[in-house]
Amino acid sequence: MRVVFDIGGSVLVPDKPDIDFIKRIAYQLTKISEDHEVAVVVGGGKVARDYIKAAKTFTPNETFKDYIGIHITRANAMLLIAALGEKAYPFVVQDFRKAWEVMQVKKVPIMGGTHPGHTTDAVAALLAEYLQADLLVVVTNVDGVYDSDPKKNPDAKKLEKISTKELVEIAMQSESKAGGSGVVDALAAKFIERGKIKVYIIGKDDALNLFEVVKGKHSGTVVEP
């Protein structure tokens, strides 16, 4: 099976690097890659948002601020590369063809952001489409897709299974109003729908047992075409 893991920056680096979690993720990815083809995309999280917010003080240039975020995602990716050691390709992969080439020599390609205007969720969705992956696992700080924002609504209900079309609708609704419940952005959701990609959206607790997650055993949300 070919699997792309999309790991949120705020999961790896909430305020500072979560060393224990990174070790556990790295160990699992190493073991999973012995039986499956694995690629990873790492986000920027809170650190990237903090830098981008600070940059607004000095420049209105959105593309420039996007590049700041991209650099943070690649720093996070380098941290995971260090944790995986010899199993990982030793440099941050910056394009999909290179990711495919790395996988052919039984190494794990790890990416961060690529282009301004694309979140790492969008990068992961495009990578999964390019690689014709069997599965995209999105690890985020929310443990699935909800019918409303669980951080604001204590009665929000987790959706166990939705279609890719429904994911797009939820993501677009989230971006159009405050308090939305989307865990991936609308562009990423559209790429997922276009690529007919099967997705598991899980939280940090489920990520502690990725061995079971790739078998379909988790408490998150399943997204299917």
mmCIF file of C-alpha atoms in Angstrom:
data_model
loop_
_atom_site.group_PDB
_atom_site.id
_atom_site.type_symbol
_atom_site.label_atom_id
_atom_site.label_comp_id
_atom_site.label_asym_id
_atom_site.label_seq_id
_atom_site.Cartn_x
_atom_site.Cartn_y
_atom_site.Cartn_z
ATOM 1 C CA MET A 1 0.000 0.000 0.000
ATOM 2 C CA ARG A 2 1.159 3.530 -0.766
ATOM 3 C CA VAL A 3 0.411 6.011 2.027
ATOM 4 C CA VAL A 4 0.935 9.766 2.346
ATOM 5 C CA PHE A 5 1.013 11.145 5.889
ATOM 6 C CA ASP A 6 0.083 14.811 6.333
ATOM 7 C CA ILE A 7 1.299 15.827 9.797
ATOM 8 C CA GLY A 8 0.209 19.183 11.156
ATOM 9 C CA GLY A 9 2.920 21.485 12.444
ATOM 10 C CA SER A 10 0.968 22.201 15.622
ATOM 11 C CA VAL A 11 0.942 18.468 16.360
ATOM 12 C CA LEU A 12 4.728 18.150 16.084
ATOM 13 C CA VAL A 13 5.573 21.578 17.488
ATOM 14 C CA PRO A 14 2.705 22.927 19.647
ATOM 15 C CA ASP A 15 4.794 25.712 21.223
ATOM 16 C CA LYS A 16 8.104 23.906 21.132
ATOM 17 C CA PRO A 17 9.068 20.547 19.603
ATOM 18 C CA ASP A 18 7.226 17.648 21.253
ATOM 19 C CA ILE A 19 10.264 15.370 21.411
ATOM 20 C CA ASP A 20 8.487 12.288 22.769
ATOM 21 C CA PHE A 21 5.749 12.515 20.154
ATOM 22 C CA ILE A 22 8.261 13.067 17.348
ATOM 23 C CA LYS A 23 10.208 9.993 18.474
ATOM 24 C CA ARG A 24 7.057 7.869 18.467
ATOM 25 C CA ILE A 25 5.941 9.135 15.071
ATOM 26 C CA ALA A 26 9.400 8.546 13.597
ATOM 27 C CA TYR A 27 9.560 4.990 14.960
ATOM 28 C CA GLN A 28 6.141 4.152 13.554
ATOM 29 C CA LEU A 29 6.859 5.664 10.139
ATOM 30 C CA THR A 30 10.098 3.702 9.973
ATOM 31 C CA LYS A 31 8.337 0.419 10.752
ATOM 32 C CA ILE A 32 5.359 1.100 8.482
ATOM 33 C CA SER A 33 7.727 1.889 5.604
ATOM 34 C CA GLU A 34 9.096 -1.652 5.840
ATOM 35 C CA ASP A 35 5.785 -3.010 4.520
ATOM 36 C CA HIS A 36 4.337 0.005 2.695
ATOM 37 C CA GLU A 37 5.496 2.888 0.523
ATOM 38 C CA VAL A 38 5.452 6.008 2.683
ATOM 39 C CA ALA A 39 5.725 9.736 1.982
ATOM 40 C CA VAL A 40 5.288 12.555 4.503
ATOM 41 C CA VAL A 41 4.282 16.219 4.368
ATOM 42 C CA VAL A 42 4.834 18.380 7.457
ATOM 43 C CA GLY A 43 3.011 21.616 8.263
ATOM 44 C CA GLY A 44 4.116 24.840 9.918
ATOM 45 C CA GLY A 45 1.501 25.102 12.658
ATOM 46 C CA LYS A 46 1.476 27.781 15.321
ATOM 47 C CA VAL A 47 5.126 28.698 14.800
ATOM 48 C CA ALA A 48 4.500 29.532 11.141
ATOM 49 C CA ARG A 49 1.374 31.507 12.020
ATOM 50 C CA ASP A 50 3.303 33.482 14.642
ATOM 51 C CA TYR A 51 6.028 34.371 12.148
ATOM 52 C CA ILE A 52 3.498 35.352 9.491
ATOM 53 C CA LYS A 53 1.630 37.502 11.999
ATOM 54 C CA ALA A 54 4.880 39.234 12.959
ATOM 55 C CA ALA A 55 5.741 39.801 9.296
ATOM 56 C CA LYS A 56 2.463 41.682 8.793
ATOM 57 C CA THR A 57 4.010 44.451 10.882
ATOM 58 C CA PHE A 58 6.684 44.953 8.255
ATOM 59 C CA THR A 59 5.169 44.020 4.892
ATOM 60 C CA PRO A 60 1.781 43.669 3.196
ATOM 61 C CA ASN A 61 3.278 41.256 0.647
ATOM 62 C CA GLU A 62 1.263 38.035 0.956
ATOM 63 C CA THR A 63 3.627 35.992 -1.206
ATOM 64 C CA PHE A 64 6.580 37.042 0.939
ATOM 65 C CA LYS A 65 4.673 35.956 4.057
ATOM 66 C CA ASP A 66 3.812 32.645 2.394
ATOM 67 C CA TYR A 67 7.517 32.025 1.862
ATOM 68 C CA ILE A 68 8.151 32.630 5.558
ATOM 69 C CA GLY A 69 5.585 29.944 6.328
ATOM 70 C CA ILE A 70 7.158 27.592 3.796
ATOM 71 C CA HIS A 71 10.554 27.955 5.481
ATOM 72 C CA ILE A 72 9.007 27.052 8.846
ATOM 73 C CA THR A 73 7.368 23.934 7.392
ATOM 74 C CA ARG A 74 10.726 22.858 6.004
ATOM 75 C CA ALA A 75 12.401 23.394 9.375
ATOM 76 C CA ASN A 76 9.767 21.108 10.914
ATOM 77 C CA ALA A 77 10.354 18.621 8.102
ATOM 78 C CA MET A 78 14.101 18.638 8.839
ATOM 79 C CA LEU A 79 13.362 17.833 12.465
ATOM 80 C CA LEU A 80 11.386 14.760 11.404
ATOM 81 C CA ILE A 81 14.128 13.788 8.942
ATOM 82 C CA ALA A 82 16.610 13.844 11.819
ATOM 83 C CA ALA A 83 14.278 11.678 13.905
ATOM 84 C CA LEU A 84 13.849 9.064 11.155
ATOM 85 C CA GLY A 85 17.589 8.870 10.579
ATOM 86 C CA GLU A 86 18.792 6.621 7.767
ATOM 87 C CA LYS A 87 15.283 5.637 6.682
ATOM 88 C CA ALA A 88 14.516 9.199 5.561
ATOM 89 C CA TYR A 89 15.909 10.946 2.515
ATOM 90 C CA PRO A 90 18.422 13.355 4.123
ATOM 91 C CA PHE A 91 17.071 16.565 2.565
ATOM 92 C CA VAL A 92 13.639 18.171 2.450
ATOM 93 C CA VAL A 93 12.046 17.075 -0.817
ATOM 94 C CA GLN A 94 10.630 20.020 -2.757
ATOM 95 C CA ASP A 95 8.798 18.467 -5.700
ATOM 96 C CA PHE A 96 6.599 15.456 -6.336
ATOM 97 C CA ARG A 97 8.795 13.785 -8.943
ATOM 98 C CA LYS A 98 11.694 13.767 -6.485
ATOM 99 C CA ALA A 99 9.400 12.266 -3.849
ATOM 100 C CA TRP A 100 8.553 9.446 -6.250
ATOM 101 C CA GLU A 101 12.245 8.879 -7.060
ATOM 102 C CA VAL A 102 13.113 8.717 -3.352
ATOM 103 C CA MET A 103 10.422 6.101 -2.765
ATOM 104 C CA GLN A 104 11.895 3.937 -5.526
ATOM 105 C CA VAL A 105 15.065 3.501 -3.461
ATOM 106 C CA LYS A 106 13.057 2.541 -0.344
ATOM 107 C CA LYS A 107 13.580 5.829 1.467
ATOM 108 C CA VAL A 108 10.910 8.060 3.007
ATOM 109 C CA PRO A 109 10.583 11.463 1.288
ATOM 110 C CA ILE A 110 9.617 14.253 3.682
ATOM 111 C CA MET A 111 8.236 17.515 2.338
ATOM 112 C CA GLY A 112 7.151 20.854 3.734
ATOM 113 C CA GLY A 113 5.461 23.629 1.804
ATOM 114 C CA THR A 114 6.190 24.105 -1.886
ATOM 115 C CA HIS A 115 4.549 27.167 -3.428
ATOM 116 C CA PRO A 116 2.932 30.361 -2.111
ATOM 117 C CA GLY A 117 -0.833 30.054 -1.875
ATOM 118 C CA HIS A 118 -0.772 26.321 -1.142
ATOM 119 C CA THR A 119 -1.140 25.010 2.401
ATOM 120 C CA THR A 120 0.698 21.831 3.334
ATOM 121 C CA ASP A 121 -2.700 20.085 3.364
ATOM 122 C CA ALA A 122 -3.018 21.031 -0.300
ATOM 123 C CA VAL A 123 0.549 19.842 -0.942
ATOM 124 C CA ALA A 124 -0.241 16.502 0.719
ATOM 125 C CA ALA A 125 -3.420 16.091 -1.343
ATOM 126 C CA LEU A 126 -1.557 16.859 -4.573
ATOM 127 C CA LEU A 127 1.264 14.502 -3.600
ATOM 128 C CA ALA A 128 -1.240 11.724 -2.892
ATOM 129 C CA GLU A 129 -2.854 12.351 -6.276
ATOM 130 C CA TYR A 130 0.513 12.419 -8.084
ATOM 131 C CA LEU A 131 1.704 9.217 -6.415
ATOM 132 C CA GLN A 132 -1.703 7.558 -6.880
ATOM 133 C CA ALA A 133 -1.611 6.794 -3.177
ATOM 134 C CA ASP A 134 -4.028 4.309 -1.670
ATOM 135 C CA LEU A 135 -4.467 6.445 1.422
ATOM 136 C CA LEU A 136 -3.877 9.940 2.794
ATOM 137 C CA VAL A 137 -3.652 10.182 6.592
ATOM 138 C CA VAL A 138 -4.166 13.707 7.933
ATOM 139 C CA VAL A 139 -2.899 14.168 11.503
ATOM 140 C CA THR A 140 -4.297 17.339 13.029
ATOM 141 C CA ASN A 141 -5.014 18.910 16.394
ATOM 142 C CA VAL A 142 -8.720 18.114 15.947
ATOM 143 C CA ASP A 143 -9.577 14.410 16.098
ATOM 144 C CA GLY A 144 -11.783 14.316 13.012
ATOM 145 C CA VAL A 145 -14.369 16.306 11.085
ATOM 146 C CA TYR A 146 -17.262 17.741 13.102
ATOM 147 C CA ASP A 147 -20.622 19.218 12.118
ATOM 148 C CA SER A 148 -19.557 22.447 13.859
ATOM 149 C CA ASP A 149 -16.451 23.751 15.609
ATOM 150 C CA PRO A 150 -15.934 21.509 18.681
ATOM 151 C CA LYS A 151 -13.774 24.183 20.291
ATOM 152 C CA LYS A 152 -16.748 26.536 20.342
ATOM 153 C CA ASN A 153 -19.710 24.171 20.442
ATOM 154 C CA PRO A 154 -19.664 21.473 23.160
ATOM 155 C CA ASP A 155 -22.526 19.711 21.366
ATOM 156 C CA ALA A 156 -20.623 19.368 18.096
ATOM 157 C CA LYS A 157 -20.840 15.858 16.654
ATOM 158 C CA LYS A 158 -17.969 14.041 15.021
ATOM 159 C CA LEU A 159 -18.714 12.706 11.556
ATOM 160 C CA GLU A 160 -17.434 9.133 11.301
ATOM 161 C CA LYS A 161 -17.690 8.907 7.525
ATOM 162 C CA ILE A 162 -18.225 11.502 4.799
ATOM 163 C CA SER A 163 -17.753 11.768 1.043
ATOM 164 C CA THR A 164 -15.088 13.862 -0.639
ATOM 165 C CA LYS A 165 -17.888 16.103 -1.906
ATOM 166 C CA GLU A 166 -19.098 16.652 1.661
ATOM 167 C CA LEU A 167 -15.536 17.457 2.744
ATOM 168 C CA VAL A 168 -15.392 20.212 0.121
ATOM 169 C CA GLU A 169 -18.722 21.619 1.303
ATOM 170 C CA ILE A 170 -17.602 21.618 4.949
ATOM 171 C CA ALA A 171 -14.246 23.205 4.091
ATOM 172 C CA MET A 172 -15.864 25.939 1.998
ATOM 173 C CA GLN A 173 -18.422 26.630 4.718
ATOM 174 C CA SER A 174 -15.621 26.859 7.266
ATOM 175 C CA GLU A 175 -13.747 29.421 5.189
ATOM 176 C CA SER A 176 -16.857 31.504 4.542
ATOM 177 C CA LYS A 177 -17.840 32.096 8.159
ATOM 178 C CA ALA A 178 -16.335 32.386 11.610
ATOM 179 C CA GLY A 179 -16.588 29.267 13.729
ATOM 180 C CA GLY A 180 -16.377 26.843 10.838
ATOM 181 C CA SER A 181 -15.480 23.232 11.472
ATOM 182 C CA GLY A 182 -13.143 22.419 8.588
ATOM 183 C CA VAL A 183 -9.885 20.662 9.410
ATOM 184 C CA VAL A 184 -8.488 20.979 5.886
ATOM 185 C CA ASP A 185 -8.755 24.061 3.702
ATOM 186 C CA ALA A 186 -11.054 24.261 0.700
ATOM 187 C CA LEU A 187 -8.266 23.990 -1.887
ATOM 188 C CA ALA A 188 -6.940 20.805 -0.276
ATOM 189 C CA ALA A 189 -10.468 19.402 -0.102
ATOM 190 C CA LYS A 190 -10.991 20.100 -3.813
ATOM 191 C CA PHE A 191 -7.740 18.305 -4.669
ATOM 192 C CA ILE A 192 -8.878 15.349 -2.543
ATOM 193 C CA GLU A 193 -12.195 15.247 -4.403
ATOM 194 C CA ARG A 194 -10.531 15.570 -7.808
ATOM 195 C CA GLY A 195 -8.034 12.836 -7.047
ATOM 196 C CA LYS A 196 -10.694 10.498 -5.611
ATOM 197 C CA ILE A 197 -8.428 10.035 -2.594
ATOM 198 C CA LYS A 198 -9.361 8.005 0.465
ATOM 199 C CA VAL A 199 -8.526 9.980 3.603
ATOM 200 C CA TYR A 200 -8.360 9.318 7.323
ATOM 201 C CA ILE A 201 -8.495 12.502 9.410
ATOM 202 C CA ILE A 202 -7.225 11.761 12.909
ATOM 203 C CA GLY A 203 -6.025 13.500 16.053
ATOM 204 C CA LYS A 204 -2.844 13.241 18.069
ATOM 205 C CA ASP A 205 -4.052 10.327 20.213
ATOM 206 C CA ASP A 206 -4.753 8.129 17.188
ATOM 207 C CA ALA A 207 -1.389 9.159 15.739
ATOM 208 C CA LEU A 208 0.281 7.356 18.634
ATOM 209 C CA ASN A 209 -0.811 4.110 16.972
ATOM 210 C CA LEU A 210 -0.360 4.593 13.247
ATOM 211 C CA PHE A 211 0.098 0.836 12.859
ATOM 212 C CA GLU A 212 -3.629 0.442 13.545
ATOM 213 C CA VAL A 213 -4.609 3.597 11.665
ATOM 214 C CA VAL A 214 -3.285 2.277 8.339
ATOM 215 C CA LYS A 215 -5.457 -0.805 8.941
ATOM 216 C CA GLY A 216 -8.488 1.450 9.271
ATOM 217 C CA LYS A 217 -8.723 1.260 13.058
ATOM 218 C CA HIS A 218 -9.048 4.759 14.510
ATOM 219 C CA SER A 219 -11.567 7.148 16.058
ATOM 220 C CA GLY A 220 -11.287 9.871 13.431
ATOM 221 C CA THR A 221 -13.203 10.567 10.227
ATOM 222 C CA VAL A 222 -13.078 8.490 7.045
ATOM 223 C CA VAL A 223 -13.402 10.415 3.785
ATOM 224 C CA GLU A 224 -14.145 8.419 0.652
ATOM 225 C CA PRO A 225 -14.944 9.336 -2.977
#
